[in-house]
Amino acid sequence: AQTVTQSQPEMSVQEAETVTLSCTYDTSESDYYLFWYKQPPSRQMILVIRQEAYKQQNATENRFSVNFQKAAKSFSLKISDSQLGDAAMYFCAYTGANSKLTFGKGITLSVRP
Amino acid sequence: GAVVSQHPSRVICKSGTSVKIECRSLDFQATTMFWYRQFPKQSLMLMATSNEGSKATYEQGVEKDKFLINHASLTLSTLTVTSAHPEDSSFYICSARAPPYGYTFGSGTRLTVV
């Protein structure tokens, strides 16, 4: 079975600074997708970024980028120029052949003004 | 983009009664819908997967008779919590596969059983 591990329960970053959220996963599949989701206090799940395993190029979305290391099964999220609105819970997630999303435990990110 | 509308957003019910939560895909056909349960400050736990026109597949440990899932059309899936008890109080979220975006989530339902 696939597992997703987010070992840091909380992180804090100064506004305008950069922060990296860690995620590792375990799978025997070769074709899969990885995601980072943001869950603000409203609890609406928001897609931050998506990475296809077959793509070597790291995905980027404006201030958000990933460092995808397939061999190491690592998928970290970098948030640049952090903003107060980035404060939320962030989940790393995996999906493969069975189409089910497997989530990590999540990390609570706070942004200091 | 693909949108899933989930209702109600909050519901309070008496112990022993049943509650129905609806998820509708507004601008796409959701052949597969996922139902999650989330406790405060915790991750999403997959409860079941529903496919249009067929029986839902439940995750291990989830009571099928307590959490009834119906996916009668390509745009509507429902979760009914039967004979609800205080321990069923939680946040319930639905999600649908919506290519090419991946997965889209409903806004969630906060269920409180008193």
PDB file of C-alpha atoms in Angstrom:
ATOM      1  CA  ALA A   1       0.000   0.000   0.000  1.00  0.00           C
ATOM      2  CA  GLN A   2       1.069   3.518  -0.667  1.00  0.00           C
ATOM      3  CA  THR A   3       1.985   5.785   2.208  1.00  0.00           C
ATOM      4  CA  VAL A   4       2.613   9.508   2.437  1.00  0.00           C
ATOM      5  CA  THR A   5       4.669  10.928   5.263  1.00  0.00           C
ATOM      6  CA  GLN A   6       4.763  14.487   6.460  1.00  0.00           C
ATOM      7  CA  SER A   7       6.965  14.422   9.519  1.00  0.00           C
ATOM      8  CA  GLN A   8       6.744  18.100  10.508  1.00  0.00           C
ATOM      9  CA  PRO A   9       3.444  18.928  12.223  1.00  0.00           C
ATOM     10  CA  GLU A  10       4.029  22.668  12.286  1.00  0.00           C
ATOM     11  CA  MET A  11       6.186  25.305  10.657  1.00  0.00           C
ATOM     12  CA  SER A  12       6.412  29.042  10.856  1.00  0.00           C
ATOM     13  CA  VAL A  13       7.727  31.542   8.331  1.00  0.00           C
ATOM     14  CA  GLN A  14       8.244  35.272   8.299  1.00  0.00           C
ATOM     15  CA  GLU A  15       6.174  37.186   5.791  1.00  0.00           C
ATOM     16  CA  ALA A  16       8.035  37.628   2.458  1.00  0.00           C
ATOM     17  CA  GLU A  17      10.444  34.807   3.313  1.00  0.00           C
ATOM     18  CA  THR A  18      10.678  31.349   1.750  1.00  0.00           C
ATOM     19  CA  VAL A  19       9.624  28.120   3.398  1.00  0.00           C
ATOM     20  CA  THR A  20       9.893  24.485   2.339  1.00  0.00           C
ATOM     21  CA  LEU A  21       7.432  21.813   3.414  1.00  0.00           C
ATOM     22  CA  SER A  22       8.662  18.230   3.300  1.00  0.00           C
ATOM     23  CA  CYS A  23       6.904  15.117   2.068  1.00  0.00           C
ATOM     24  CA  THR A  24       8.038  11.596   1.351  1.00  0.00           C
ATOM     25  CA  TYR A  25       6.053   8.734  -0.041  1.00  0.00           C
ATOM     26  CA  ASP A  26       6.353   5.060  -0.604  1.00  0.00           C
ATOM     27  CA  THR A  27       5.042   3.192  -3.627  1.00  0.00           C
ATOM     28  CA  SER A  28       5.862   0.365  -5.963  1.00  0.00           C
ATOM     29  CA  GLU A  29       4.002   1.977  -8.840  1.00  0.00           C
ATOM     30  CA  SER A  30       5.812   3.719 -11.659  1.00  0.00           C
ATOM     31  CA  ASP A  31       2.937   5.878 -12.849  1.00  0.00           C
ATOM     32  CA  TYR A  32       1.355   8.188 -10.303  1.00  0.00           C
ATOM     33  CA  TYR A  33       0.529  11.763  -9.410  1.00  0.00           C
ATOM     34  CA  LEU A  34       1.509  13.837  -6.423  1.00  0.00           C
ATOM     35  CA  PHE A  35      -0.310  16.856  -5.071  1.00  0.00           C
ATOM     36  CA  TRP A  36      -0.078  19.557  -2.488  1.00  0.00           C
ATOM     37  CA  TYR A  37      -3.379  20.784  -1.108  1.00  0.00           C
ATOM     38  CA  LYS A  38      -4.005  23.792   1.086  1.00  0.00           C
ATOM     39  CA  GLN A  39      -6.755  23.787   3.703  1.00  0.00           C
ATOM     40  CA  PRO A  40      -7.361  27.234   5.205  1.00  0.00           C
ATOM     41  CA  PRO A  41      -9.550  27.787   8.279  1.00  0.00           C
ATOM     42  CA  SER A  42     -12.630  27.579   6.020  1.00  0.00           C
ATOM     43  CA  ARG A  43     -11.608  23.931   5.525  1.00  0.00           C
ATOM     44  CA  GLN A  44     -12.090  24.118   1.761  1.00  0.00           C
ATOM     45  CA  MET A  45      -9.460  21.954   0.105  1.00  0.00           C
ATOM     46  CA  ILE A  46      -7.551  23.943  -2.498  1.00  0.00           C
ATOM     47  CA  LEU A  47      -5.149  22.444  -5.014  1.00  0.00           C
ATOM     48  CA  VAL A  48      -1.789  24.158  -4.789  1.00  0.00           C
ATOM     49  CA  ILE A  49       0.263  22.180  -7.253  1.00  0.00           C
ATOM     50  CA  ARG A  50       0.350  18.858  -9.073  1.00  0.00           C
ATOM     51  CA  GLN A  51       3.221  16.736 -10.337  1.00  0.00           C
ATOM     52  CA  GLU A  52       3.066  13.853 -12.760  1.00  0.00           C
ATOM     53  CA  ALA A  53       5.625  11.189 -11.908  1.00  0.00           C
ATOM     54  CA  TYR A  54       6.680  10.724 -15.520  1.00  0.00           C
ATOM     55  CA  LYS A  55       7.679  14.362 -15.816  1.00  0.00           C
ATOM     56  CA  GLN A  56      11.210  15.120 -14.773  1.00  0.00           C
ATOM     57  CA  GLN A  57      10.614  18.846 -14.685  1.00  0.00           C
ATOM     58  CA  ASN A  58       9.495  20.180 -11.341  1.00  0.00           C
ATOM     59  CA  ALA A  59       6.064  21.789 -11.357  1.00  0.00           C
ATOM     60  CA  THR A  60       5.703  25.481 -10.570  1.00  0.00           C
ATOM     61  CA  GLU A  61       2.680  27.676  -9.949  1.00  0.00           C
ATOM     62  CA  ASN A  62       3.570  31.288  -9.362  1.00  0.00           C
ATOM     63  CA  ARG A  63       5.130  31.436  -5.865  1.00  0.00           C
ATOM     64  CA  PHE A  64       4.782  27.694  -5.361  1.00  0.00           C
ATOM     65  CA  SER A  65       7.229  25.140  -6.670  1.00  0.00           C
ATOM     66  CA  VAL A  66       8.110  21.560  -5.901  1.00  0.00           C
ATOM     67  CA  ASN A  67      11.321  19.614  -5.642  1.00  0.00           C
ATOM     68  CA  PHE A  68      10.391  16.187  -6.973  1.00  0.00           C
ATOM     69  CA  GLN A  69      13.023  13.549  -6.385  1.00  0.00           C
ATOM     70  CA  LYS A  70      11.548  10.351  -7.813  1.00  0.00           C
ATOM     71  CA  ALA A  71      14.359   8.024  -6.832  1.00  0.00           C
ATOM     72  CA  ALA A  72      14.311   9.304  -3.274  1.00  0.00           C
ATOM     73  CA  LYS A  73      10.497   9.372  -3.253  1.00  0.00           C
ATOM     74  CA  SER A  74      10.548  12.932  -2.024  1.00  0.00           C
ATOM     75  CA  PHE A  75       8.142  15.727  -2.941  1.00  0.00           C
ATOM     76  CA  SER A  76       8.743  18.994  -1.106  1.00  0.00           C
ATOM     77  CA  LEU A  77       6.848  22.244  -1.586  1.00  0.00           C
ATOM     78  CA  LYS A  78       8.600  25.588  -1.628  1.00  0.00           C
ATOM     79  CA  ILE A  79       6.607  28.730  -0.983  1.00  0.00           C
ATOM     80  CA  SER A  80       8.412  31.903  -1.981  1.00  0.00           C
ATOM     81  CA  ASP A  81       7.575  35.418  -0.812  1.00  0.00           C
ATOM     82  CA  SER A  82       5.258  34.043   1.859  1.00  0.00           C
ATOM     83  CA  GLN A  83       2.048  35.954   2.428  1.00  0.00           C
ATOM     84  CA  LEU A  84      -0.314  36.070   5.372  1.00  0.00           C
ATOM     85  CA  GLY A  85      -2.903  34.296   3.246  1.00  0.00           C
ATOM     86  CA  ASP A  86      -0.601  31.306   2.931  1.00  0.00           C
ATOM     87  CA  ALA A  87      -1.287  30.406   6.554  1.00  0.00           C
ATOM     88  CA  ALA A  88      -3.160  27.107   6.441  1.00  0.00           C
ATOM     89  CA  MET A  89      -2.825  23.387   6.807  1.00  0.00           C
ATOM     90  CA  TYR A  90      -0.994  21.792   3.877  1.00  0.00           C
ATOM     91  CA  PHE A  91      -1.433  18.206   2.798  1.00  0.00           C
ATOM     92  CA  CYS A  92       0.766  16.170   0.525  1.00  0.00           C
ATOM     93  CA  ALA A  93      -1.194  13.550  -1.419  1.00  0.00           C
ATOM     94  CA  TYR A  94      -0.572  10.628  -3.755  1.00  0.00           C
ATOM     95  CA  THR A  95      -2.714   8.878  -6.310  1.00  0.00           C
ATOM     96  CA  GLY A  96      -1.915   5.925  -8.487  1.00  0.00           C
ATOM     97  CA  ALA A  97      -3.680   3.189 -10.380  1.00  0.00           C
ATOM     98  CA  ASN A  98      -6.606   2.845  -7.970  1.00  0.00           C
ATOM     99  CA  SER A  99      -7.391   6.583  -8.269  1.00  0.00           C
ATOM    100  CA  LYS A 100      -7.703   6.972  -4.513  1.00  0.00           C
ATOM    101  CA  LEU A 101      -5.981   9.920  -2.894  1.00  0.00           C
ATOM    102  CA  THR A 102      -3.702   9.040  -0.005  1.00  0.00           C
ATOM    103  CA  PHE A 103      -2.972  12.007   2.233  1.00  0.00           C
ATOM    104  CA  GLY A 104      -0.151  12.735   4.602  1.00  0.00           C
ATOM    105  CA  LYS A 105      -0.932  13.891   8.124  1.00  0.00           C
ATOM    106  CA  GLY A 106      -0.595  17.512   7.118  1.00  0.00           C
ATOM    107  CA  ILE A 107       1.456  20.417   8.340  1.00  0.00           C
ATOM    108  CA  THR A 108       0.180  23.634   9.872  1.00  0.00           C
ATOM    109  CA  LEU A 109       1.940  26.629   8.410  1.00  0.00           C
ATOM    110  CA  SER A 110       1.807  29.946  10.210  1.00  0.00           C
ATOM    111  CA  VAL A 111       3.037  33.209   8.699  1.00  0.00           C
ATOM    112  CA  ARG A 112       4.464  35.890  10.980  1.00  0.00           C
ATOM    113  CA  PRO A 113       3.790  39.486   9.952  1.00  0.00           C
TER     114      PRO A 113
ATOM    115  CA  GLY B   1     -12.983  24.870 -13.353  1.00  0.00           C
ATOM    116  CA  ALA B   2     -14.758  21.816 -12.038  1.00  0.00           C
ATOM    117  CA  VAL B   3     -16.941  22.562  -9.043  1.00  0.00           C
ATOM    118  CA  VAL B   4     -18.519  20.262  -6.495  1.00  0.00           C
ATOM    119  CA  SER B   5     -21.318  21.729  -4.417  1.00  0.00           C
ATOM    120  CA  GLN B   6     -21.801  20.144  -0.997  1.00  0.00           C
ATOM    121  CA  HIS B   7     -24.824  20.687   1.259  1.00  0.00           C
ATOM    122  CA  PRO B   8     -25.534  21.300   4.013  1.00  0.00           C
ATOM    123  CA  SER B   9     -22.451  23.079   5.292  1.00  0.00           C
ATOM    124  CA  ARG B  10     -23.513  22.582   8.890  1.00  0.00           C
ATOM    125  CA  VAL B  11     -26.065  20.312  10.463  1.00  0.00           C
ATOM    126  CA  ILE B  12     -27.049  19.530  14.010  1.00  0.00           C
ATOM    127  CA  CYS B  13     -29.160  16.474  14.630  1.00  0.00           C
ATOM    128  CA  LYS B  14     -30.448  14.514  17.565  1.00  0.00           C
ATOM    129  CA  SER B  15     -28.920  11.206  18.494  1.00  0.00           C
ATOM    130  CA  GLY B  16     -30.697   8.356  16.742  1.00  0.00           C
ATOM    131  CA  THR B  17     -31.804  10.323  13.699  1.00  0.00           C
ATOM    132  CA  SER B  18     -30.424  10.166  10.169  1.00  0.00           C
ATOM    133  CA  VAL B  19     -28.714  12.903   8.217  1.00  0.00           C
ATOM    134  CA  LYS B  20     -28.191  13.145   4.465  1.00  0.00           C
ATOM    135  CA  ILE B  21     -25.297  15.032   2.884  1.00  0.00           C
ATOM    136  CA  GLU B  22     -25.386  15.827  -0.830  1.00  0.00           C
ATOM    137  CA  CYS B  23     -22.604  16.466  -3.274  1.00  0.00           C
ATOM    138  CA  ARG B  24     -23.346  17.693  -6.765  1.00  0.00           C
ATOM    139  CA  SER B  25     -20.925  18.182  -9.610  1.00  0.00           C
ATOM    140  CA  LEU B  26     -22.013  21.413 -11.264  1.00  0.00           C
ATOM    141  CA  ASP B  27     -20.208  21.543 -14.577  1.00  0.00           C
ATOM    142  CA  PHE B  28     -18.905  18.068 -15.188  1.00  0.00           C
ATOM    143  CA  GLN B  29     -19.936  14.453 -14.829  1.00  0.00           C
ATOM    144  CA  ALA B  30     -18.544  12.797 -11.734  1.00  0.00           C
ATOM    145  CA  THR B  31     -18.386   9.078 -12.412  1.00  0.00           C
ATOM    146  CA  THR B  32     -16.453   8.562  -9.201  1.00  0.00           C
ATOM    147  CA  MET B  33     -16.980  10.331  -5.891  1.00  0.00           C
ATOM    148  CA  PHE B  34     -14.931   9.926  -2.746  1.00  0.00           C
ATOM    149  CA  TRP B  35     -16.181  10.539   0.785  1.00  0.00           C
ATOM    150  CA  TYR B  36     -13.839  11.559   3.572  1.00  0.00           C
ATOM    151  CA  ARG B  37     -14.081  12.191   7.262  1.00  0.00           C
ATOM    152  CA  GLN B  38     -11.818  14.666   8.993  1.00  0.00           C
ATOM    153  CA  PHE B  39     -11.303  15.324  12.688  1.00  0.00           C
ATOM    154  CA  PRO B  40      -9.919  18.700  13.843  1.00  0.00           C
ATOM    155  CA  LYS B  41      -6.258  19.229  13.007  1.00  0.00           C
ATOM    156  CA  GLN B  42      -6.071  15.795  11.399  1.00  0.00           C
ATOM    157  CA  SER B  43      -5.833  14.450   7.890  1.00  0.00           C
ATOM    158  CA  LEU B  44      -8.633  13.330   5.618  1.00  0.00           C
ATOM    159  CA  MET B  45      -9.610   9.711   6.091  1.00  0.00           C
ATOM    160  CA  LEU B  46     -11.169   8.023   3.096  1.00  0.00           C
ATOM    161  CA  MET B  47     -14.436   6.375   4.038  1.00  0.00           C
ATOM    162  CA  ALA B  48     -15.718   5.102   0.710  1.00  0.00           C
ATOM    163  CA  THR B  49     -15.613   5.376  -3.030  1.00  0.00           C
ATOM    164  CA  SER B  50     -18.819   5.593  -5.002  1.00  0.00           C
ATOM    165  CA  ASN B  51     -19.238   4.945  -8.694  1.00  0.00           C
ATOM    166  CA  GLU B  52     -22.305   6.021 -10.602  1.00  0.00           C
ATOM    167  CA  GLY B  53     -24.797   3.214 -10.899  1.00  0.00           C
ATOM    168  CA  SER B  54     -22.978   0.717  -8.706  1.00  0.00           C
ATOM    169  CA  LYS B  55     -22.494  -0.076  -5.037  1.00  0.00           C
ATOM    170  CA  ALA B  56     -20.012   1.956  -3.062  1.00  0.00           C
ATOM    171  CA  THR B  57     -16.724   0.465  -1.962  1.00  0.00           C
ATOM    172  CA  TYR B  58     -16.032   1.049   1.717  1.00  0.00           C
ATOM    173  CA  GLU B  59     -12.650   1.272   3.391  1.00  0.00           C
ATOM    174  CA  GLN B  60     -11.772  -1.178   6.088  1.00  0.00           C
ATOM    175  CA  GLY B  61     -13.376  -0.334   9.388  1.00  0.00           C
ATOM    176  CA  VAL B  62     -16.143   1.841   7.945  1.00  0.00           C
ATOM    177  CA  GLU B  63     -19.633   0.599   8.772  1.00  0.00           C
ATOM    178  CA  LYS B  64     -21.575   0.186   5.549  1.00  0.00           C
ATOM    179  CA  ASP B  65     -24.941   0.173   7.294  1.00  0.00           C
ATOM    180  CA  LYS B  66     -24.207   3.354   9.180  1.00  0.00           C
ATOM    181  CA  PHE B  67     -22.799   5.356   6.278  1.00  0.00           C
ATOM    182  CA  LEU B  68     -25.052   4.773   3.297  1.00  0.00           C
ATOM    183  CA  ILE B  69     -23.742   6.080   0.002  1.00  0.00           C
ATOM    184  CA  ASN B  70     -25.820   6.508  -3.109  1.00  0.00           C
ATOM    185  CA  HIS B  71     -24.486   7.633  -6.473  1.00  0.00           C
ATOM    186  CA  ALA B  72     -27.606   7.457  -8.605  1.00  0.00           C
ATOM    187  CA  SER B  73     -26.569   9.940 -11.270  1.00  0.00           C
ATOM    188  CA  LEU B  74     -23.436  11.367 -12.827  1.00  0.00           C
ATOM    189  CA  THR B  75     -23.941  14.626 -10.949  1.00  0.00           C
ATOM    190  CA  LEU B  76     -25.168  13.572  -7.512  1.00  0.00           C
ATOM    191  CA  SER B  77     -23.763  11.463  -4.708  1.00  0.00           C
ATOM    192  CA  THR B  78     -25.217  11.321  -1.223  1.00  0.00           C
ATOM    193  CA  LEU B  79     -23.950  10.163   2.146  1.00  0.00           C
ATOM    194  CA  THR B  80     -26.539   9.283   4.762  1.00  0.00           C
ATOM    195  CA  VAL B  81     -25.418   8.884   8.339  1.00  0.00           C
ATOM    196  CA  THR B  82     -28.004   6.561   9.852  1.00  0.00           C
ATOM    197  CA  SER B  83     -28.904   6.413  13.533  1.00  0.00           C
ATOM    198  CA  ALA B  84     -26.336   9.081  14.248  1.00  0.00           C
ATOM    199  CA  HIS B  85     -24.559   9.162  17.596  1.00  0.00           C
ATOM    200  CA  PRO B  86     -22.293  11.791  19.155  1.00  0.00           C
ATOM    201  CA  GLU B  87     -19.194   9.862  18.040  1.00  0.00           C
ATOM    202  CA  ASP B  88     -20.288  10.417  14.421  1.00  0.00           C
ATOM    203  CA  SER B  89     -19.818  14.147  14.892  1.00  0.00           C
ATOM    204  CA  SER B  90     -17.134  15.173  12.443  1.00  0.00           C
ATOM    205  CA  PHE B  91     -16.365  17.065   9.263  1.00  0.00           C
ATOM    206  CA  TYR B  92     -17.358  15.187   6.116  1.00  0.00           C
ATOM    207  CA  ILE B  93     -15.928  16.075   2.699  1.00  0.00           C
ATOM    208  CA  CYS B  94     -16.701  14.752  -0.743  1.00  0.00           C
ATOM    209  CA  SER B  95     -14.364  14.782  -3.703  1.00  0.00           C
ATOM    210  CA  ALA B  96     -14.709  13.950  -7.361  1.00  0.00           C
ATOM    211  CA  ARG B  97     -12.267  13.131 -10.059  1.00  0.00           C
ATOM    212  CA  ALA B  98     -12.335  15.962 -12.549  1.00  0.00           C
ATOM    213  CA  PRO B  99      -9.835  15.536 -15.356  1.00  0.00           C
ATOM    214  CA  PRO B 100      -7.665  17.334 -16.262  1.00  0.00           C
ATOM    215  CA  TYR B 101      -7.701  19.166 -12.931  1.00  0.00           C
ATOM    216  CA  GLY B 102      -7.335  16.016 -10.889  1.00  0.00           C
ATOM    217  CA  TYR B 103      -9.618  16.100  -7.913  1.00  0.00           C
ATOM    218  CA  THR B 104     -12.063  18.723  -6.781  1.00  0.00           C
ATOM    219  CA  PHE B 105     -13.515  18.916  -3.300  1.00  0.00           C
ATOM    220  CA  GLY B 106     -16.807  19.978  -1.820  1.00  0.00           C
ATOM    221  CA  SER B 107     -16.755  22.627   0.887  1.00  0.00           C
ATOM    222  CA  GLY B 108     -17.478  20.090   3.592  1.00  0.00           C
ATOM    223  CA  THR B 109     -20.242  19.423   6.104  1.00  0.00           C
ATOM    224  CA  ARG B 110     -19.816  19.886   9.821  1.00  0.00           C
ATOM    225  CA  LEU B 111     -22.040  17.334  11.527  1.00  0.00           C
ATOM    226  CA  THR B 112     -22.844  17.688  15.195  1.00  0.00           C
ATOM    227  CA  VAL B 113     -24.902  14.992  16.876  1.00  0.00           C
ATOM    228  CA  VAL B 114     -26.431  15.988  20.203  1.00  0.00           C
TER     229      VAL B 114
END
